[in-house]
Amino acid sequence: MERYDPHAIEAKWQQRWQEERAFEVANDLEGEKSYVLEMLPYPSGTLHMGHMLVYTIGDVVTHFRRRNGMRVLHPQGFDSFGLPAENAALNAGGHPREITERNIRHIRASMRRIGWAIDWSRELTTHSPEYYRWTQWLFLKLYEQGLAYRKGAPVKWCPNDQTVVANEQVQDGRCERCGAEVVARTMEQWFFRITDYAQALLDDLETLDWPESIKARQRNWIGRSDGAEVAFRIDELGEDVPVFTTRADTLFGATFFVLAPEHELVERLAERSKHGDEIRAYVARTAAKKTADRAAAEEKTGVFTGFHAVNPVNGERIPVYVADYVLTDYGTGAIMAVPAHDERDFAFARAFDLPVRQVVRPRDGEVDEGTPYVAHGDDEVLVNSGDYDGLAAPEGARRIVEALEAQGLGRFAVNYRLRDWGWSRQRYWGCPIPIVYCDACGTVPVPDEDLPVPLPEVDDYRPKGEPPLAQAEDWVRVACPRCGGPASRETETMDTFVDSSWYFLRYCDPRNEEAPWRREVVDYWNPIDLYIGGVDHATMHMIYARFFVKVLNDLGLVGFREPFRRFFSNGWVTLGKTKMSKRAGNVVGPDDFVERYGADAARLNILFLGPADQNMEWTETSVQAMARFVGRFWRVVNEVAERAPRGEEAGGSLARKAHATIAKVTDDIGRRFAFNTAIAAVMELTNELARDPEAADARFAAETAVSLIQPYAPHVAEELWERLGHERLWEQPWPQADESQLVRDTFQLVVQVNGKLRDRVEVAADLSEDELVATAKASERVQAHLDGKEIRQAIVVPRKLVNLVVG
RNA sequence: GCCGGGGUGGCGAAACUGGCAGUCGCGCCCGACUUAAAAUCGGGUGUCCCGCGAGGGGCGUGAGGGUUCGAGUCCCUCCCCCGGCACCA
C-alpha cells in the first residue's frame, strides 16, 4: 500500500479544482441558493488559528450545502484599508500599499494551500480603486440623504505634539507620549446618522437567527430606555432646559439640578455668574480628563453656578450645579438630581451637603435613610408628592408625566445609548472622502463621474495632527465642481468600518463598472444565509452593516432590510488559556502545521478541538492526533479498496453503522453546527471498519466514511474516492440515510430497579410492554435486587427501558 | 450594578426531547513489532470498597434543597470562572 503523502495529494486536487474552477458560481439567479460568508481578514499579518477556525467552519458548510444541491456563494476578500493594515505597515517600516499587498499575497497563498472552496473569481480588496470608488459613491448617497454630516466633536489634543490623541492614549490628563497636559478641543468630524435607525436596528433583531448573546450585545449597545423629557426653567434666565429621566415618579424628590460641563448653557451661565472663573476652571479641568477616569472617580466633583432651576411639578427653586458625572452626549446633557433614589445623585449630595428628600418608599417596610432607595415597582408607593401620594411608583410616574404634558412642560420620551457613528480619521491609509470645500459654494460633493477620488502619494504617511493627505498639495487644490473656482479637497479618510459595511454586496457583482451592484443580483444572493465570525465584531461592524443595508433599502438599492439572516459566532482559539493575539505574543499560524502534517489534518484538528462556538485551547498534540487519524483512515480505506468484495451493499452491521453515521453527520453539520461530534462519528465508523475490512458491506461503509469526511478533509477524501473507483466527489450528492437500515429488529433493553441500572438485555423490537416487563423481571440480576419485595409499579419507555419500582 | 455564556474523568470533550453519565480524542499503563528507540498496531484506563480471580457493590456532572418512577438535563437558593456594557439619569 502506498504511503499517505498529504503534500502530493493536496497539490494534485487543488490544481484540479483550480483548473476546473470547481468552486466558482455563476450569477444564473436560478435555483435554491445559499450565501455562506465569513468575515474577511485584515491583511495585517499572516493567518492565525482564529482564521483557520472561522474559514474552515464556512468551508465545511459550503461543501455540505453544495452537495445538498444548493448554489453556494462562498467568496473571499481583504479588508485592506484602515488602521489595522496601516499600523502593520508602520511597524514593518514600509509603504502601507506595499506592506498590505505583500500580506495579501501571503495570506492568499496560505488560503489556497489549505484548500478552502472559495470562489476566487470574486475576490476583492477594499483598498483597490475599483472597490473604493463605490465606497465613495455610497457615501455620497448617504450624504445626499442628509445621513452623512460633519459636526464639531470633542477630542483630546496634545499642544506639544500638535496632534489629536485617542482617549486610550491619555493618562491622568497627560499625553502618553510626551507628558504634556492634554486639552479638549472641538474638531470637525464626519458622522453617519445611525441614531435615526436606532429603533429599527432594535426591532429587527427579532427577525434574525442569531445567538441570543449576540442579540443581547446589540440591544445593550443600542440601549433603549423609556422615560420622559421634562422642562426645568432656569429662574434667573427665564429659559427652559429639558432633562431626560426614567424616574418621573421621583420628580418631587429633586433637590438640585446638574449640567454637564460641555452643556451649551454653561458658558452663558459663567458669563453672568459671580462664580464664572470657578466654573470655567472646572470645565477646563474635567475636559482634559479621560472619560474612563471621569467614570472611575471615587469622589463626585462639581461647582455651584449661582443659578436656580424651577421644578415644574411644585414650583420649587433648586440650585444648578455643573458636574462631570453628567454626560454631555446622553439624554439632554442635563439632569434633575434625586439623591434619595439615585446612587450618583446621593453621592453628590453627600459631598456638597445638599438635602435628601424621600419620595418613594416600600408599601410595607422600612427605608434605610443612609442609602438611596432605588426600587420602583408596584410594591413601592409615592410619598411627599402632593396629589400623587399613595400611588404605586409606575402609576405615579405615568400620571405625573401626563399632567406635565397637559401643561406643555413634559412628554413621554425614549432615549438611546447609541451615538451617531463618527468615522473620519486623520490618517493616510483609508478611503478618501469625495468632498470639496469651496469658499463660494461651501461643502460640495464630488460628482459621480469624477469617482474615484484617488488616494494620493505623499512624502510622509505617518499619523500626525494634520491629515497626511494635506501634504499632497496638487491633489488638494482642485476646481470646485459646482462653480469652477478654487477649492480644496477633504483630507481626512474613512474608517475601515465603512469599507466593511457593504463588501458582502460587492461580492455578488464584483466586476461591475457601471454600478456598485445590479439589484437583481444582490437580491438573489442576499440576505447572507450564514455569516460566520468572531464575537469581537458583534457590535461595531455588525451594527454598521445592518445600518447600511437599511439605508440602502430605503434608497431602493437593495430589496432586503437585514444583511445577516443567520449568524454563527465562532469561539476564540487560546494558547495557555489566553486568546491568541499579537499583543499576547502567543500567535500560532496554520502555515507551519499545514507544512508538517498537511492541510486535511490541520482542518480536521481545528474543528475537533471542541464546539466551534466556544473557546478552544490549541495544543500541538491534537494536530498530531489528527494526522494519525488521517493516516489510519488512509490505510483502512485503502485496505478496503484492495480487498473488500465489490457488488451489492449488504445489510450487515457495518452498513447499519454507515447509515447511522450518515444520519448523525448530516444532522450535526446541517442543523446543529456540531462539527466536532460529526468527526467523532466518522472516527467510530472507521474504527468498526478497521475491525472487519473484508466484510461484504465494508466497501459501502468505506465509501460512506470518505463521503462524509469530505467537507472537512476534501483532499484525502477525493483521493480515496478515486481509489474506490469513483470520481468527482466534490460534486456528488450528499449521502442519504436509509431509514429502514436505522430500524433494528432487536434492541438493548435497559432494566432499572428504583431508577438504578441493574441489567441490559437484548430483546426483540416488537415485544409488547407486558412482555418487556416480564423480561425485566426474569433477569437474574434484577431478581437479586428485588430482594423479594413487592413490585409496585413498572415504568416502560418503549424501545428503551423498564424501571421496576419496589418498596 | 445590569446583560450574556460557562462549571462533567489527569486533559479537550460527549450525552440533541427528563431515560445506560463519560462517545471520540489526548495523556498514561500493559502488550506486539524492533538489537534498541521512534513510528505503527492491539488491549486497558471516573473513583472508592469487597474478592486470589471471574465478578460484585457504593459513590460520582460546582454546593445545598425541590419536582419526578427516574435529573448533568427542569425549578428554587447559593458559590466560582469567562465575556459584554456601565456615572447612560
mmCIF file of C-alpha atoms in Angstrom, chain A residues 582-695:
data_model
loop_
_atom_site.group_PDB
_atom_site.id
_atom_site.type_symbol
_atom_site.label_atom_id
_atom_site.label_comp_id
_atom_site.label_asym_id
_atom_site.label_seq_id
_atom_site.Cartn_x
_atom_site.Cartn_y
_atom_site.Cartn_z
ATOM 1 C CA LYS A 582 -0.165 39.663 18.650
ATOM 2 C CA ARG A 583 -0.358 41.608 21.885
ATOM 3 C CA ALA A 584 -0.209 38.429 23.977
ATOM 4 C CA GLY A 585 2.607 37.161 21.772
ATOM 5 C CA ASN A 586 1.104 33.681 21.551
ATOM 6 C CA VAL A 587 0.044 33.543 17.925
ATOM 7 C CA VAL A 588 0.362 30.200 16.218
ATOM 8 C CA GLY A 589 -0.204 30.114 12.488
ATOM 9 C CA PRO A 590 -1.578 27.321 10.343
ATOM 10 C CA ASP A 591 1.211 27.570 7.727
ATOM 11 C CA ASP A 592 3.649 25.618 9.854
ATOM 12 C CA PHE A 593 1.192 22.852 10.693
ATOM 13 C CA VAL A 594 -0.051 22.551 7.142
ATOM 14 C CA GLU A 595 3.559 22.153 6.085
ATOM 15 C CA ARG A 596 4.247 19.454 8.678
ATOM 16 C CA TYR A 597 1.012 17.472 8.756
ATOM 17 C CA GLY A 598 -0.965 18.522 5.696
ATOM 18 C CA ALA A 599 -3.996 20.745 5.208
ATOM 19 C CA ASP A 600 -6.536 17.973 5.845
ATOM 20 C CA ALA A 601 -5.115 17.178 9.288
ATOM 21 C CA ALA A 602 -4.950 20.872 10.164
ATOM 22 C CA ARG A 603 -8.559 21.411 9.057
ATOM 23 C CA LEU A 604 -9.853 18.406 10.973
ATOM 24 C CA ASN A 605 -7.896 19.412 14.014
ATOM 25 C CA ILE A 606 -9.268 22.911 14.394
ATOM 26 C CA LEU A 607 -12.837 21.618 14.302
ATOM 27 C CA PHE A 608 -12.178 18.628 16.538
ATOM 28 C CA LEU A 609 -10.800 20.745 19.402
ATOM 29 C CA GLY A 610 -14.282 21.405 20.748
ATOM 30 C CA PRO A 611 -17.601 23.087 19.931
ATOM 31 C CA ALA A 612 -16.879 25.720 17.304
ATOM 32 C CA ASP A 613 -18.879 28.428 19.069
ATOM 33 C CA GLN A 614 -16.897 28.107 22.282
ATOM 34 C CA ASN A 615 -13.347 28.996 23.091
ATOM 35 C CA MET A 616 -10.891 26.216 22.495
ATOM 36 C CA GLU A 617 -7.403 25.561 23.685
ATOM 37 C CA TRP A 618 -4.858 24.884 20.988
ATOM 38 C CA THR A 619 -2.383 22.084 21.613
ATOM 39 C CA GLU A 620 0.262 20.680 19.318
ATOM 40 C CA THR A 621 -0.604 17.098 20.324
ATOM 41 C CA SER A 622 -4.115 17.489 18.976
ATOM 42 C CA VAL A 623 -2.922 18.206 15.452
ATOM 43 C CA GLN A 624 -0.602 15.202 15.683
ATOM 44 C CA ALA A 625 -3.616 13.139 16.726
ATOM 45 C CA MET A 626 -5.475 14.281 13.636
ATOM 46 C CA ALA A 627 -2.524 13.470 11.426
ATOM 47 C CA ARG A 628 -2.592 9.993 12.971
ATOM 48 C CA PHE A 629 -6.326 9.693 12.267
ATOM 49 C CA VAL A 630 -5.926 10.730 8.650
ATOM 50 C CA GLY A 631 -3.120 8.199 8.240
ATOM 51 C CA ARG A 632 -5.245 5.490 9.806
ATOM 52 C CA PHE A 633 -8.209 6.478 7.650
ATOM 53 C CA TRP A 634 -5.977 6.241 4.600
ATOM 54 C CA ARG A 635 -4.765 2.744 5.494
ATOM 55 C CA VAL A 636 -8.184 1.386 6.379
ATOM 56 C CA VAL A 637 -9.899 2.683 3.261
ATOM 57 C CA ASN A 638 -7.059 1.578 1.021
ATOM 58 C CA GLU A 639 -7.256 -1.878 2.518
ATOM 59 C CA VAL A 640 -10.964 -1.992 1.791
ATOM 60 C CA ALA A 641 -10.395 -0.721 -1.741
ATOM 61 C CA GLU A 642 -7.909 -3.539 -2.364
ATOM 62 C CA ARG A 643 -9.588 -6.388 -0.549
ATOM 63 C CA ALA A 644 -13.259 -5.897 0.111
ATOM 64 C CA PRO A 645 -15.683 -7.554 -2.298
ATOM 65 C CA ARG A 646 -17.470 -5.482 -4.875
ATOM 66 C CA GLY A 647 -21.141 -5.668 -5.510
ATOM 67 C CA GLU A 648 -24.402 -5.004 -3.830
ATOM 68 C CA GLU A 649 -24.333 -3.377 -0.467
ATOM 69 C CA ALA A 650 -25.152 -5.998 2.143
ATOM 70 C CA GLY A 651 -27.270 -5.094 5.100
ATOM 71 C CA GLY A 652 -24.812 -6.160 7.767
ATOM 72 C CA SER A 653 -23.704 -4.357 10.888
ATOM 73 C CA LEU A 654 -21.188 -2.177 9.002
ATOM 74 C CA ALA A 655 -23.861 -0.983 6.611
ATOM 75 C CA ARG A 656 -26.154 -0.223 9.521
ATOM 76 C CA LYS A 657 -23.387 1.695 11.240
ATOM 77 C CA ALA A 658 -22.745 3.582 7.993
ATOM 78 C CA HIS A 659 -26.372 4.648 7.734
ATOM 79 C CA ALA A 660 -26.455 5.696 11.366
ATOM 80 C CA THR A 661 -23.310 7.749 10.747
ATOM 81 C CA ILE A 662 -24.880 9.434 7.725
ATOM 82 C CA ALA A 663 -27.846 10.463 9.876
ATOM 83 C CA LYS A 664 -25.595 11.720 12.647
ATOM 84 C CA VAL A 665 -23.161 13.683 10.467
ATOM 85 C CA THR A 666 -25.951 15.188 8.378
ATOM 86 C CA ASP A 667 -27.710 16.435 11.481
ATOM 87 C CA ASP A 668 -24.501 17.615 13.115
ATOM 88 C CA ILE A 669 -23.386 19.713 10.142
ATOM 89 C CA GLY A 670 -26.760 20.669 8.730
ATOM 90 C CA ARG A 671 -28.725 21.536 11.829
ATOM 91 C CA ARG A 672 -26.544 21.606 14.916
ATOM 92 C CA PHE A 673 -23.260 23.052 13.638
ATOM 93 C CA ALA A 674 -21.661 20.468 15.908
ATOM 94 C CA PHE A 675 -18.579 19.969 13.790
ATOM 95 C CA ASN A 676 -16.580 18.147 16.447
ATOM 96 C CA THR A 677 -19.096 15.366 17.062
ATOM 97 C CA ALA A 678 -19.506 14.745 13.346
ATOM 98 C CA ILE A 679 -15.791 13.944 13.182
ATOM 99 C CA ALA A 680 -16.135 11.653 16.201
ATOM 100 C CA ALA A 681 -18.924 9.788 14.396
ATOM 101 C CA VAL A 682 -16.744 9.181 11.327
ATOM 102 C CA MET A 683 -13.948 8.008 13.629
ATOM 103 C CA GLU A 684 -16.315 5.476 15.159
ATOM 104 C CA LEU A 685 -17.271 4.198 11.740
ATOM 105 C CA THR A 686 -13.605 3.985 10.802
ATOM 106 C CA ASN A 687 -12.835 2.022 13.960
ATOM 107 C CA GLU A 688 -15.543 -0.508 13.153
ATOM 108 C CA LEU A 689 -14.397 -0.720 9.568
ATOM 109 C CA ALA A 690 -10.833 -1.410 10.681
ATOM 110 C CA ARG A 691 -12.025 -4.480 12.588
ATOM 111 C CA ASP A 692 -13.506 -6.116 9.513
ATOM 112 C CA PRO A 693 -12.211 -4.569 6.274
ATOM 113 C CA GLU A 694 -13.126 -7.612 4.183
ATOM 114 C CA ALA A 695 -16.788 -7.730 5.181
#
